[in-house]
XYZ file of C-alpha atoms in Angstrom:
149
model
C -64.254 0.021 -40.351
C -65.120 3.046 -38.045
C -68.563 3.524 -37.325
C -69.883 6.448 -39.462
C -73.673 7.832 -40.499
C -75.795 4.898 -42.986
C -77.281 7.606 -45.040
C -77.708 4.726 -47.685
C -77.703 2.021 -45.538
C -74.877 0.753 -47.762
C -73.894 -3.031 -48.037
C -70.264 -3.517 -47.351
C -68.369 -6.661 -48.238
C -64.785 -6.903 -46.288
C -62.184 -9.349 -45.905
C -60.896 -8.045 -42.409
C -62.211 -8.996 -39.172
C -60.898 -6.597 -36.306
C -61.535 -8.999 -33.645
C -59.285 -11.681 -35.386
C -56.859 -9.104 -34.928
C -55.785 -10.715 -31.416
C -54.571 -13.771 -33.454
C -51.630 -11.886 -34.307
C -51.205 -10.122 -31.322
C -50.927 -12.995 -28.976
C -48.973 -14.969 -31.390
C -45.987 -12.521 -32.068
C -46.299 -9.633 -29.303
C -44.631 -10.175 -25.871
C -45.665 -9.286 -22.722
C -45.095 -5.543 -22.695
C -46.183 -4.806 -26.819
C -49.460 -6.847 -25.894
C -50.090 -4.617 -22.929
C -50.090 -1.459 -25.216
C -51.876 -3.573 -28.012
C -54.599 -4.306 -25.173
C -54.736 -0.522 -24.425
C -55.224 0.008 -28.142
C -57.592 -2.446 -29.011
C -59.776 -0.908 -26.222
C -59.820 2.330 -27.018
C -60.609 1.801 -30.576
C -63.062 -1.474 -30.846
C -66.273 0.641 -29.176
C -66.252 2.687 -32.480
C -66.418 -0.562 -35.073
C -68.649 -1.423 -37.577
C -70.376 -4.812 -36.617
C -70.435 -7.115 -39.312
C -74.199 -8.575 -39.836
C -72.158 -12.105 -41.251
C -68.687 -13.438 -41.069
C -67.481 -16.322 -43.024
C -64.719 -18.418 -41.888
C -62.927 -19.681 -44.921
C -61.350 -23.208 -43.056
C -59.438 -26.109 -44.651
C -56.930 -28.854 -42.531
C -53.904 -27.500 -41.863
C -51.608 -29.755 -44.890
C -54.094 -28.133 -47.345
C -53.473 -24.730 -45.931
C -49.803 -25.253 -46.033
C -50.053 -26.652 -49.546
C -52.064 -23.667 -50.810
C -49.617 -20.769 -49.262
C -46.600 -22.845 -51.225
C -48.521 -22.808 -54.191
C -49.408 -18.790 -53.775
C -45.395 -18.049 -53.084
C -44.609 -20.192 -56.341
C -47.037 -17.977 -58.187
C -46.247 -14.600 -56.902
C -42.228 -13.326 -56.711
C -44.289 -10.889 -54.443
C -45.809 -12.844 -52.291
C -44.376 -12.534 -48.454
C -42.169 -15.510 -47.258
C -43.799 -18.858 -46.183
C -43.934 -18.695 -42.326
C -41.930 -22.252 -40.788
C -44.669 -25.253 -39.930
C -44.529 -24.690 -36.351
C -45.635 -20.901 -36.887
C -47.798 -21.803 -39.547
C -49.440 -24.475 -37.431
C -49.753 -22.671 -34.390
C -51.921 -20.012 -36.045
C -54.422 -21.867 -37.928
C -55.075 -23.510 -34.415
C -55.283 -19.936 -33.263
C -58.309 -19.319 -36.270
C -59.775 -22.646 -35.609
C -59.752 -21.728 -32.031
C -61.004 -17.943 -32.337
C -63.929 -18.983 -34.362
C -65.179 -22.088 -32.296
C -65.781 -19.586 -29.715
C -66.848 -16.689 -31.865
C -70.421 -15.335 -31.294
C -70.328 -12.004 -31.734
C -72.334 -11.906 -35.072
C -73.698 -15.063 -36.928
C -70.617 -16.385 -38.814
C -70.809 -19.542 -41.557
C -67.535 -21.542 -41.450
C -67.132 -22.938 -44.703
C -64.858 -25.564 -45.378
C -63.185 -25.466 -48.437
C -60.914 -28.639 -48.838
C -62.859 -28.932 -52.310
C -62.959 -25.609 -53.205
C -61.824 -24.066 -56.801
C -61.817 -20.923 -58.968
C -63.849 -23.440 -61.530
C -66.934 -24.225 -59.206
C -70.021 -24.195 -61.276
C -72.822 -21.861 -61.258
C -74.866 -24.316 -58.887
C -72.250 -24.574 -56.682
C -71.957 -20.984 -56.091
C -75.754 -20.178 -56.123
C -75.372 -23.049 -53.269
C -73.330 -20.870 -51.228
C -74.710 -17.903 -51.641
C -77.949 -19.136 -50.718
C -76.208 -20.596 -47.102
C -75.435 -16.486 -47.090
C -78.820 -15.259 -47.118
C -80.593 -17.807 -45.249
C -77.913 -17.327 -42.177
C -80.039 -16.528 -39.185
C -78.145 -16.544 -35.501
C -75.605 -18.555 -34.310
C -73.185 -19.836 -36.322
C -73.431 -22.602 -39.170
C -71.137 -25.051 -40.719
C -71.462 -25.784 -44.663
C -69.587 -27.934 -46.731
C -70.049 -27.495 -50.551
C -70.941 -30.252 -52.738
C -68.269 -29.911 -55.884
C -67.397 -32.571 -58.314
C -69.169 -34.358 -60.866
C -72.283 -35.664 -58.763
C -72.981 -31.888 -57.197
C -76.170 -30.169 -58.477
């Protein structure tokens, strides 16, 4: 998001991250594209929105695989699954972006137990873990199943 006037001092809840951006860029642009791409990305990321959070959604990399099959199954839509060597190579790219990330706090949270049917506990859980973030960043694995409060 462009940086614009706060007469409201709006909150704004997005599910983009410009910086993650380079991910793509160094994974599928060669030499000369990511040249222009670097021009680019200059010129425009002095004029961003910094988040106040970001949340790193992360699970191992056979879950991650499992869950994209499972999306294309679902949705006739849905773009192609990338090969496993692609696929692989860029969830070490996230892993690897966000071990070093610092430019805002950011909560990685894995979500290897994760479903649409968590209980209301289990998402008061988490978004407590999203207003108590202070700096840095924070790792937080939910408790789910039948023993979580």
């Amino acid at each position: 998001m462009l940086r614009q006037t706060d007469l409201f001092n709006q909150l704004v809840i997005a599910d983009y991250l410009f910086d993650k951006d380079k991910i793509y860029a160094y994974l599928n642009l060669d030499d000369n594209e990511l040249f222009i791409y670097q021009r680019l990305y200059d010129l425009l990321a002095p004029d961003l929105v910094t988040p106040d959070l970001v949340v790193y959604l992360q699970a191992p990399s056979d879950l991650v695989r499992q869950r994209v099959r499972q999306r294309l199954q679902q949705d006739a839509d849905a773009v192609p699954l990338p090969n496993d060597e692609y696929l692989g190579e860029l969830i070490e790219a996230y892993n690897h972006f966000f071990f070093h990330y610092n430019a805002t706090p950011l909560l990685v949270v894995e979500t290897s137990e994760f479903t649409l049917d968590w209980n209301a506990a289990a998402l008061d859980d988490l978004i407590r873990q999203l207003r108590d973030m202070g700096r840095g960043t924070r790792y937080y694995v939910p408790r789910t199943g039948p023993g979580a409060s």
